[in-house]
CSV table of C-alpha atoms and ligand atoms in Angstrom, one decimal:
chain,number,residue,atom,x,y,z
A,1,UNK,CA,28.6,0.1,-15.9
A,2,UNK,CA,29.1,-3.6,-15.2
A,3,UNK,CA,33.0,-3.4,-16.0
A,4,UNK,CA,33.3,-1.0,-13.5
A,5,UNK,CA,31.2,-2.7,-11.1
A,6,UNK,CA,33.4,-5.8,-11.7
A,7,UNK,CA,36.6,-4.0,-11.1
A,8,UNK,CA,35.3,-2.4,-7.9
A,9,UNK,CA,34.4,-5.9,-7.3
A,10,UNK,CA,37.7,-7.7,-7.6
A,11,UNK,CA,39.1,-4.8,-5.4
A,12,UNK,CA,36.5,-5.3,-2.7
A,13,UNK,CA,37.6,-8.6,-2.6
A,14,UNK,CA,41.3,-7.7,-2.3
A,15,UNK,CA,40.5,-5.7,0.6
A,16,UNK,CA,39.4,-2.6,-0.2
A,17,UNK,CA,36.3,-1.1,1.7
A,18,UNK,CA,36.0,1.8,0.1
A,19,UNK,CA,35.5,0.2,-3.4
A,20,UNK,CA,32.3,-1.1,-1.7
A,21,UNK,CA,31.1,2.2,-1.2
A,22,UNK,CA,31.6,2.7,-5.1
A,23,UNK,CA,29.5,-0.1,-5.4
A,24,UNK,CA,26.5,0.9,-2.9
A,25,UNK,CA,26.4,4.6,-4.6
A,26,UNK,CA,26.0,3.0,-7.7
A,27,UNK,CA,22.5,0.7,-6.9
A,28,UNK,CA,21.3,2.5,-3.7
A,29,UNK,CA,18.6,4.2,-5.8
A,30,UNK,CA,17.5,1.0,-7.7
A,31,UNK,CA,17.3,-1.0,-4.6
A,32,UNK,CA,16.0,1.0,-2.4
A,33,UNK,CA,13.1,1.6,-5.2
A,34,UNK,CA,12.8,-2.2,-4.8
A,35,UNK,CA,12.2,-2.5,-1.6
A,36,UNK,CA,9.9,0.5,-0.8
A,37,UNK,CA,7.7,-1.1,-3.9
A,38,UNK,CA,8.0,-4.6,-2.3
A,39,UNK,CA,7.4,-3.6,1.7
A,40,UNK,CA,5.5,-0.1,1.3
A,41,UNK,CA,7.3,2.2,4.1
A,42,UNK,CA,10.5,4.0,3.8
A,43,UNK,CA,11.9,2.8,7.3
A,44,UNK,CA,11.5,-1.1,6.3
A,45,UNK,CA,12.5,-0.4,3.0
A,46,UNK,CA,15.7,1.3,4.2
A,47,UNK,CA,16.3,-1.4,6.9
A,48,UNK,CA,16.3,-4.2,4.0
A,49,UNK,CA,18.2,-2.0,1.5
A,50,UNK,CA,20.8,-1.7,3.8
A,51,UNK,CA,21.0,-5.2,4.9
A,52,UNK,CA,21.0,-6.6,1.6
A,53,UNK,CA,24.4,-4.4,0.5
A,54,UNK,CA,26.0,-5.2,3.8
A,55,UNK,CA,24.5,-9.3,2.9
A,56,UNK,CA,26.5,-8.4,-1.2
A,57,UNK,CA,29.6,-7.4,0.9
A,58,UNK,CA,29.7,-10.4,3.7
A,59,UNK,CA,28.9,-12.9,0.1
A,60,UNK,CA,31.0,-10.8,-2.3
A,61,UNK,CA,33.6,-14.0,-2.7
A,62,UNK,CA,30.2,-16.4,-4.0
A,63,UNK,CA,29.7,-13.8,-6.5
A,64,UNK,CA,30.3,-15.4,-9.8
A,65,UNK,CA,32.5,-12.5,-11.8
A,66,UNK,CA,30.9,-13.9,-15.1
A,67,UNK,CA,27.6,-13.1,-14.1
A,68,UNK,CA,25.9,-9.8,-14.1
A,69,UNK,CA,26.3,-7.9,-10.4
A,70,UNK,CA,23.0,-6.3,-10.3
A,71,UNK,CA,21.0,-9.7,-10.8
A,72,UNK,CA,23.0,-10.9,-7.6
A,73,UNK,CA,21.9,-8.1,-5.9
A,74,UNK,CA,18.7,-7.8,-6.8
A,75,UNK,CA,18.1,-11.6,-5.8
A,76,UNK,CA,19.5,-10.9,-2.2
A,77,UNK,CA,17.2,-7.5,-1.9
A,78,UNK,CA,13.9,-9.7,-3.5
A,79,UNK,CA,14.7,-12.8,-1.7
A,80,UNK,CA,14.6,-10.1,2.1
A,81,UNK,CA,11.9,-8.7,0.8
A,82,UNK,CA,10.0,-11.8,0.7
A,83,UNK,CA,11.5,-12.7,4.0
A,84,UNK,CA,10.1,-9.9,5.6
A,85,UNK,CA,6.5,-9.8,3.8
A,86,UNK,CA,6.0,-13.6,4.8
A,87,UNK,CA,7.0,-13.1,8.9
A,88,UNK,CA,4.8,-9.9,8.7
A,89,UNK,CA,1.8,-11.5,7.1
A,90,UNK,CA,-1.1,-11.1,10.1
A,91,UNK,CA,-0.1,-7.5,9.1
A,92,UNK,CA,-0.5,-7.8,5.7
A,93,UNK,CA,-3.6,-5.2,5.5
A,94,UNK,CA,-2.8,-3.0,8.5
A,95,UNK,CA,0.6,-1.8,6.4
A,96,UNK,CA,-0.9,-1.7,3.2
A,97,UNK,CA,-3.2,0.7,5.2
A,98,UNK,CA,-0.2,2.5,6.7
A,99,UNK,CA,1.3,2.7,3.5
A,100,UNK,CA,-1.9,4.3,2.0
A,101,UNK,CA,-2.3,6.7,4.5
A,102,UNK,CA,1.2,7.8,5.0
A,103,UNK,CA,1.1,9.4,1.2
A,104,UNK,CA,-2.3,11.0,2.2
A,105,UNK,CA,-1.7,12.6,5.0
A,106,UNK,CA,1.4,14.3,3.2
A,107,UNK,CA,-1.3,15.0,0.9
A,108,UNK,CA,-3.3,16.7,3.5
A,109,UNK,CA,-1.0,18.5,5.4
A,110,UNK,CA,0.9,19.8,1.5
A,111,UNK,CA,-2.6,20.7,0.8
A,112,UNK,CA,-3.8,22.7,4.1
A,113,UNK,CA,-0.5,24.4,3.5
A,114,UNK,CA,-1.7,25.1,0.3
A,115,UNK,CA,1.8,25.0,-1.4
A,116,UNK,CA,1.0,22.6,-4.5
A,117,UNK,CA,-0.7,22.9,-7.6
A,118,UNK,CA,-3.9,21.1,-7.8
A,119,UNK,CA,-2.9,18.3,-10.2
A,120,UNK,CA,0.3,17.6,-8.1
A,121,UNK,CA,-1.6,17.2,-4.8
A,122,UNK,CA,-4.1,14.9,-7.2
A,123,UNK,CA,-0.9,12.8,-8.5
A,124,UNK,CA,0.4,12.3,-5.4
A,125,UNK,CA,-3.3,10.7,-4.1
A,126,UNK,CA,-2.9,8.5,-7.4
A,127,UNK,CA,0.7,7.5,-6.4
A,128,UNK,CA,-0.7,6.3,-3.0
A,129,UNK,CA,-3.4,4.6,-4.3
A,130,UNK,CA,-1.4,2.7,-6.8
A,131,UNK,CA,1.2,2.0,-4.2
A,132,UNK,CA,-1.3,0.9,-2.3
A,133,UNK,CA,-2.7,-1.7,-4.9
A,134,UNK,CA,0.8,-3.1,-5.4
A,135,UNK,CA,1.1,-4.1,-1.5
A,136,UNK,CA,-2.2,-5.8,-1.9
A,137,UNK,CA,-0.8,-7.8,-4.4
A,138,UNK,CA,0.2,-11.0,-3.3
A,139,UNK,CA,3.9,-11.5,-3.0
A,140,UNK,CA,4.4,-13.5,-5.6
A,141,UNK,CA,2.9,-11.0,-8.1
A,142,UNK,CA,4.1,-8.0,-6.3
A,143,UNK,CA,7.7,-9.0,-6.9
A,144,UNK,CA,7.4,-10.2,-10.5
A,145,UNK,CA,5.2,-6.6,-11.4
A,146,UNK,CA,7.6,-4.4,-9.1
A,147,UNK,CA,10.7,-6.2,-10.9
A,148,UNK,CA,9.0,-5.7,-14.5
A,149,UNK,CA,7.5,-2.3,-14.1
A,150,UNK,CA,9.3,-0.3,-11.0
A,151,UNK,CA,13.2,-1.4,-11.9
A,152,UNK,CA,12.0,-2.3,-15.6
A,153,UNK,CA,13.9,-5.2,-16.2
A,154,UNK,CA,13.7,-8.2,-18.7
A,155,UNK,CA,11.6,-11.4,-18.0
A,156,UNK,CA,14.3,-13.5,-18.2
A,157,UNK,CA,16.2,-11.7,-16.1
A,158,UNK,CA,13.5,-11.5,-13.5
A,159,UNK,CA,13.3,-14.9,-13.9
A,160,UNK,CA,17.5,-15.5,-13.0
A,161,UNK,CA,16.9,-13.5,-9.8
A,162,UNK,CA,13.6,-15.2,-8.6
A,163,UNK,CA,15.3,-18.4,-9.5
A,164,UNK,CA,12.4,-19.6,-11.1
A,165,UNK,CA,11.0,-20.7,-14.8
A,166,UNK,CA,10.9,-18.2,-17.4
A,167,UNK,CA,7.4,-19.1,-17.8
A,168,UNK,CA,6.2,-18.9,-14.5
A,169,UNK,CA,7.5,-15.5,-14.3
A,170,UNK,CA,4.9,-14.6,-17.3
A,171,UNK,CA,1.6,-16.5,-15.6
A,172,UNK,CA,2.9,-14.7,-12.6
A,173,UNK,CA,2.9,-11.1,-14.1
A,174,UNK,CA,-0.4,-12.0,-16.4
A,175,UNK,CA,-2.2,-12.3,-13.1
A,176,UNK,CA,-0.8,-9.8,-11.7
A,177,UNK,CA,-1.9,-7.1,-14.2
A,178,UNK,CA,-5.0,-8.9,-13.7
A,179,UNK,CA,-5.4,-8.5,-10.3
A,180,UNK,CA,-4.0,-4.5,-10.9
A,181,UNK,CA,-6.5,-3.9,-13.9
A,182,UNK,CA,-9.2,-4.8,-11.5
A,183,UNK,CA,-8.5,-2.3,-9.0
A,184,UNK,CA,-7.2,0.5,-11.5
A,185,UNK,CA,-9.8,0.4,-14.2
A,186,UNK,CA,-12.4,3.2,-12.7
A,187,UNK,CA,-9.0,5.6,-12.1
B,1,UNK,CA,-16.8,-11.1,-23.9
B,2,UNK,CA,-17.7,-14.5,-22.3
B,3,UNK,CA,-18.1,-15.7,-25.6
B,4,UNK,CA,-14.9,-14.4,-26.8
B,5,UNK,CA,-12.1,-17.2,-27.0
B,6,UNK,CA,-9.8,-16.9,-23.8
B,7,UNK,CA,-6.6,-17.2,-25.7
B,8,UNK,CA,-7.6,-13.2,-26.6
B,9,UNK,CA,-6.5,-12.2,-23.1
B,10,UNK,CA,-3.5,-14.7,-23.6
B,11,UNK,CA,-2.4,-12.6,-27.1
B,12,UNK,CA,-3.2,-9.1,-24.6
B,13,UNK,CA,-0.6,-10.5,-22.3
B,14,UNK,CA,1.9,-11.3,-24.8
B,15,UNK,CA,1.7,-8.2,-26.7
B,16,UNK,CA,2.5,-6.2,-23.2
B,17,UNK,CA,5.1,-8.6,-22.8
B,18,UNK,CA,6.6,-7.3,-26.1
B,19,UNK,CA,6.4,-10.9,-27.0
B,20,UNK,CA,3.6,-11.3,-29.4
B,21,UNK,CA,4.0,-13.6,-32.6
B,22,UNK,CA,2.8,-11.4,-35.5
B,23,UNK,CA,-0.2,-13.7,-36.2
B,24,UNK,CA,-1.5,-13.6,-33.1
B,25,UNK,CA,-0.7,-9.7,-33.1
B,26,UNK,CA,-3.0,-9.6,-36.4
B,27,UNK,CA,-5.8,-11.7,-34.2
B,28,UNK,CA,-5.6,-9.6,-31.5
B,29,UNK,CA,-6.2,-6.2,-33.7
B,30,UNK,CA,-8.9,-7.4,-35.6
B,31,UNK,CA,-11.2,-8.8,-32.8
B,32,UNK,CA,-10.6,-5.8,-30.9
B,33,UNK,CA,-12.1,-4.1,-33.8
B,34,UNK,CA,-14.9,-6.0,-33.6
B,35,UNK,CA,-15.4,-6.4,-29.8
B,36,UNK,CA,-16.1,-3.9,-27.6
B,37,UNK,CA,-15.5,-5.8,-24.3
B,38,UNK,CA,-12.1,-7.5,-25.3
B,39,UNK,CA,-10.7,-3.4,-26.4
B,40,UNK,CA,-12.2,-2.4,-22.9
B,41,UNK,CA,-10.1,-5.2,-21.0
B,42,UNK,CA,-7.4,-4.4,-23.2
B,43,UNK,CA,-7.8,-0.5,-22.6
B,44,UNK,CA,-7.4,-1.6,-18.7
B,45,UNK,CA,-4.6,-3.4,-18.8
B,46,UNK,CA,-2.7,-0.5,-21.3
B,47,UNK,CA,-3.5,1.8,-18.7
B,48,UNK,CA,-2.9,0.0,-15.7
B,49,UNK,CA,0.5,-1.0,-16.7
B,50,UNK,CA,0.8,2.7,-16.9
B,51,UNK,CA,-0.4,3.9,-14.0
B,52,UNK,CA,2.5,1.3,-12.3
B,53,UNK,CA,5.2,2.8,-14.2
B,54,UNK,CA,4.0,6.4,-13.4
B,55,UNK,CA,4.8,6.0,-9.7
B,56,UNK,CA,7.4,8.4,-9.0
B,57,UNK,CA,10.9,7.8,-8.0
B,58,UNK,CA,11.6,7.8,-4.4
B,59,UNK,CA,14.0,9.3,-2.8
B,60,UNK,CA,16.8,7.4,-1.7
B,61,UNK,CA,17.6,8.3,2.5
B,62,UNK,CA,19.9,10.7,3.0
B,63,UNK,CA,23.3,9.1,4.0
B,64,UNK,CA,22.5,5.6,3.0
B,65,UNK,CA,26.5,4.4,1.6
B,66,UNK,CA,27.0,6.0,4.9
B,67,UNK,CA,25.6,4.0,7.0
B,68,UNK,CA,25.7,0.8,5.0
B,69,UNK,CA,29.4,1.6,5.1
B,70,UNK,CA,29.2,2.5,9.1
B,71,UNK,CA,27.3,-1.2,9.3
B,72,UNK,CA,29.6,-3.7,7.4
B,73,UNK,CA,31.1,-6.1,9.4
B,74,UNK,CA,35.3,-5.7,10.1
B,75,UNK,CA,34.7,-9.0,8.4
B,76,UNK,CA,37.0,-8.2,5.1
B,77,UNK,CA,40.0,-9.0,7.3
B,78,UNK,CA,39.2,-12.1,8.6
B,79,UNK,CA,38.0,-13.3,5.0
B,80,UNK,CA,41.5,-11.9,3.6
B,81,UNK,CA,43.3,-14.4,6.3
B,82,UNK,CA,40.9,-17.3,6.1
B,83,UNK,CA,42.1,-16.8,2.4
B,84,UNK,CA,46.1,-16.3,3.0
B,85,UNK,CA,45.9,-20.1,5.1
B,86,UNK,CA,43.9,-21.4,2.2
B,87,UNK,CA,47.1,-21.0,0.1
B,88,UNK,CA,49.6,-21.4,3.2
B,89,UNK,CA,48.3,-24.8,4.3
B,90,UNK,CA,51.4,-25.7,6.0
B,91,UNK,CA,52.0,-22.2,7.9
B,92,UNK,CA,48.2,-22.5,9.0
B,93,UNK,CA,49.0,-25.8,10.3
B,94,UNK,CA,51.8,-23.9,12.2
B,95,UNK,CA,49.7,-21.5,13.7
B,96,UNK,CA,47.0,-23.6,14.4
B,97,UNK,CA,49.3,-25.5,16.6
B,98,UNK,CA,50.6,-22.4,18.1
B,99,UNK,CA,47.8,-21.3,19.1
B,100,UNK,CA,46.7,-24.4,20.7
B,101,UNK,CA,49.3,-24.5,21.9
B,102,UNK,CA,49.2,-21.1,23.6
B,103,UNK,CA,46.1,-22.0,25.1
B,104,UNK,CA,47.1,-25.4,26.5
B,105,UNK,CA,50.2,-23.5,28.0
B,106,UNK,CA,48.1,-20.9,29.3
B,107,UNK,CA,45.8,-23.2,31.1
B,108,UNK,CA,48.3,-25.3,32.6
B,109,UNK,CA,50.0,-22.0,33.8
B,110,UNK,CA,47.3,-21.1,35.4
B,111,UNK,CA,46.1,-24.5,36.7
B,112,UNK,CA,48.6,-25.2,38.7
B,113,UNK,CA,50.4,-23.5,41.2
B,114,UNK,CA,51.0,-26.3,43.3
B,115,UNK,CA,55.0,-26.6,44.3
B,116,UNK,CA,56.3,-29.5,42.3
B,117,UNK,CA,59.5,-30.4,41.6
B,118,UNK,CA,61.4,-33.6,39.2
B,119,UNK,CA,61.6,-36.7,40.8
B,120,UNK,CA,64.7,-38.1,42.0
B,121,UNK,CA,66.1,-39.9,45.2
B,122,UNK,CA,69.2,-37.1,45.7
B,123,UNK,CA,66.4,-33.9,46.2
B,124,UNK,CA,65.3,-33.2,49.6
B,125,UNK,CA,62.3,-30.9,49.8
B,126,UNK,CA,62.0,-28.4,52.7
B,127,UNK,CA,59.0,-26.8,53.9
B,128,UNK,CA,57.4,-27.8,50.9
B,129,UNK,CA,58.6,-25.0,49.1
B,130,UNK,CA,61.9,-25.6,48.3
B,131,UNK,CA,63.9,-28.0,46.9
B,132,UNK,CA,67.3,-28.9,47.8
B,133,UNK,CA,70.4,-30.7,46.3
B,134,UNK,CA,72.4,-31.4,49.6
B,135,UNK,CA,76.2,-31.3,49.3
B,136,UNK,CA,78.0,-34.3,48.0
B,137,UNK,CA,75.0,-35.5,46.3
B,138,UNK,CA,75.2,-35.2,42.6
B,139,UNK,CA,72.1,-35.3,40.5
B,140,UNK,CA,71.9,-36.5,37.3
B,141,UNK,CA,69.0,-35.1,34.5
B,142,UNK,CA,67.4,-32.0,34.9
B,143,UNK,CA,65.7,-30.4,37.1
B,144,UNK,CA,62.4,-28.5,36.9
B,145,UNK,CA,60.6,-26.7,40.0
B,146,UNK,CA,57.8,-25.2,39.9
B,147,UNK,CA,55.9,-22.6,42.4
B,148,UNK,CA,59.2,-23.1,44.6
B,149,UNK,CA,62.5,-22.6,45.3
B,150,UNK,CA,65.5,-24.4,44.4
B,151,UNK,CA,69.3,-24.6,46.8
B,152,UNK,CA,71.9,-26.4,45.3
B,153,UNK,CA,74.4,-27.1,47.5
B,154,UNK,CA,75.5,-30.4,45.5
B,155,UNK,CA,76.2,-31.1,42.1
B,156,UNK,CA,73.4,-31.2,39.2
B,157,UNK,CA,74.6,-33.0,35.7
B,158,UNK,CA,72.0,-31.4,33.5
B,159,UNK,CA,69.9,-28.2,33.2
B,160,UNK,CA,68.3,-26.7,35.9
B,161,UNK,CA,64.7,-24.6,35.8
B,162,UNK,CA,63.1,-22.7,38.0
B,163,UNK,CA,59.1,-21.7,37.4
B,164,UNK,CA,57.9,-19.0,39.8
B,165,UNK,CA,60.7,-19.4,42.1
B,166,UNK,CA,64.3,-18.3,43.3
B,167,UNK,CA,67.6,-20.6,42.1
B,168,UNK,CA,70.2,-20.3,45.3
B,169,UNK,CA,73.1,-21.8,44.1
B,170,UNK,CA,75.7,-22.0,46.8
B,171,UNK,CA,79.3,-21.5,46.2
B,172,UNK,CA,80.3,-25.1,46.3
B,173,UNK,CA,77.2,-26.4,43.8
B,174,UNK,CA,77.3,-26.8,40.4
B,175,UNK,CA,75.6,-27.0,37.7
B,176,UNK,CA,76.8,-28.5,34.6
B,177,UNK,CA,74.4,-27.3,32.7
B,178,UNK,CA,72.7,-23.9,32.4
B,179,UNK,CA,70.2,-22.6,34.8
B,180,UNK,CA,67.0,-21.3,33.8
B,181,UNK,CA,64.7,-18.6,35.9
B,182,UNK,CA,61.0,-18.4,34.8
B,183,UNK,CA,58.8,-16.0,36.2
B,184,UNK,CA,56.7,-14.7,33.8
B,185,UNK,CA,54.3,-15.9,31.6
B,186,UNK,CA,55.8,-15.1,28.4
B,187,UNK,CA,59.1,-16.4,29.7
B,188,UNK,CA,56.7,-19.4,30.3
B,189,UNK,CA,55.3,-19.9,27.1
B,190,UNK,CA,58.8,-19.0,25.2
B,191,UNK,CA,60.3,-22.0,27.4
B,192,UNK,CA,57.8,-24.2,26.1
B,193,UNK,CA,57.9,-22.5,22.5
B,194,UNK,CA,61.4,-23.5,22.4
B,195,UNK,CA,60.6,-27.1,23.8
B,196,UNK,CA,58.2,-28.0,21.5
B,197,UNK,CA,60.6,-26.7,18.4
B,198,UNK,CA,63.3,-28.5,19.3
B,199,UNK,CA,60.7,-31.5,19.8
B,200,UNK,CA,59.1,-30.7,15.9
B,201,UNK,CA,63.0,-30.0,14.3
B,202,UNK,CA,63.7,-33.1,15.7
B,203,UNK,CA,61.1,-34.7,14.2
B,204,UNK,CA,61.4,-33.5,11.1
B,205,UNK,CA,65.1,-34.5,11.2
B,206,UNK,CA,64.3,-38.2,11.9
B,207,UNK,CA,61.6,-38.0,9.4
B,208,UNK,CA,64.7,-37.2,7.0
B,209,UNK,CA,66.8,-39.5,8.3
B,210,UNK,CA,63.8,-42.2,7.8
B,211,UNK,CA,64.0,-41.0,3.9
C,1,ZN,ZN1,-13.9,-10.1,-27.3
């Protein structure tokens, strides 16, 4: 996939929009997943999603072609992600709430419409409250488990897009399973 | 488990991390054969990792390349030029000066629109809008008026140009040189244009002959 990327790359560069669009198809769902894990509801997560592919396209000439695309990108999406959890911070709770609620009262209306099975009306309660647990996370956990366990990716590359030491990136995920285990154990 | 060495939770975390040594793997196993706590943390942290990973996909919005298409900047363009006068130094250098140039011209266009016409002791002016080379007097340059009119009733050894006015050349003037009307801005600015290349292609031509 990354030779392809690359080509759409070097024609992006020459000019050609469209070969972005290529490019956007191909991550949309990986970042996007990023981002909703990182900020916890679907309109911020769409409004940083977007901003960091039209941020890739305004930077594509400081891409280095050597380097793997989606570790650029994924820095870009993390690093706005951060952005926006740090200005929001006196709202820290309230959206971890939000984000909480939002998945229940899709519960409860699904339910009162009676159109789900039992244990999929159970999972989706689960999936909030493990959402949920993730936003409380501190941001420097949240984005080392959400880049481990959501997109799945290796610790060292992890570490290349937090810009950060390799080991860091492990006491940073150690605490954050940690700090997950605590509030996950009696599930 | 207080009394269990912390370096156990370290061996749990390096096993999840698929980076486990293989004698701290065969620590690991056997105390959490022995301890009950310790297997219970462990247990925790198996399952808790996951529960993360069972979160469902989300759905991507509909019409996302869509809009992130709809929302990048017409900036590809300008990069592509900002790129062409990285390898064209000397053209940008050209247009760079053109365009200053453009501008200065505009502004002095538009500055002023004050009659004004070259200096010199054979030009009479008349109701301050015209200027007027009387008969038998015989001017010798050029002449440039602006925002005004121009009657040449005499002789005028050079080029003559008229800026936002009217040339009246009367049947026993001359003109040895050729008479220019400009009333237009672009006829303005290619005037100047041409000035200002005959200025550089001279320069370039004494730079030569300097070589
Ligand atoms: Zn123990």
């Amino acid at each position: 996939m990354e030779d392809i990327v690359k080509k759409r790359i070097k024609e992006v560069r020459k000019g050609d929009h469209n070969a972005f669009g290529e490019i956007v198809e191909l991550y949309k769902s990986k970042v996007y997943q990023l981002c909703y894990r990182m900020l916890g509801n679907s309109h911020e997560a769409e409004d940083i999603a977007q901003e960091a592919f039209i941020r890739a396209y305004v930077n594509i000439d400081r891409y280095n072609i050597d380097r793997k695309f989606s570790t650029w990108l994924y820095r870009i999406a993390t690093n706005l992600c951060i952005d926006r959890i740090r200005k929001k911070k006196p709202d820290y709770y309230l959206d971890a709430e939000i984000a909480g609620t939002e998945g229940m009262n899709m519960y409860s209306q699904i339910a009162a419409e009676g159109m789900l099975p039992e244990d999929e009306v159970t999972s989706m309660e689960l999936q909030a409250l493990i959402q949920r647990e993730i936003l409380n996370l501190p941001e420097k956990y949240r984005s080392v488990i959400v880049l481990k366990y959501i997109e799945e990716l290796s610790l060292n590359e992890i570490s290349e897009i937090l810009d950060m030491p390799l080991g860091t990136v492990k006491t940073r995920i150690h605490r954050g399973r940690e700090a997950l285990r605590k509030q996950l154990r009696h599930i | 488990m207080s009394s269990c060495p912390d370096y156990i939770i370290e061996f749990m975390h390096e096993y999840l991390d698929e980076e486990i040594p293989e004698e701290h793997k065969q620590e690991l196993k056997e105390h959490l054969q022995i301890c009950a706590d310790c297997k219970q943390h462990f247990n925790e942290l198996v399952k808790t990792v996951a529960l993360v990973q069972s979160t469902s996909h989300i759905q991507t919005p509909e019409n996302f390349t869509e809009k992130v298409m709809m929302h990048l900047p017409r900036e590809k363009k300008k990069v592509g030029i900002k790129r062409w006068f990285g390898r064209h130094p000397i053209l940008t250098a050209a247009a760079v000066f053109i365009i200053f140039m453009t501008a200065s011209v505009f502004a002095s266009w538009n500055q002023d629109d004050n009659f004004s016409v070259t200096k010199n002791k054979n030009i009479i002016i008349e109701n301050n809008t015209t200027a007027v080379v009387p008969e038998g007097k015989t001017v010798e340059g050029d002449i440039v008026v602006k925002n005004g009119d121009i009657r040449i009733e005499g002789k005028v050894d050079g080029n003559v140009t008229i800026i936002n006015g009217n040339n009246y050349l009367a049947s026993a003037g001359t003109v040895t040189g050729e008479i220019e009307e400009i009333n237009k801005v672009f006829d303005w600015l290619w005037h100047k244009i041409k000035d200002i290349s005959s200025e550089v292609l001279q320069l370039f031509n004494s730079d030569k002959d300097a070589k």
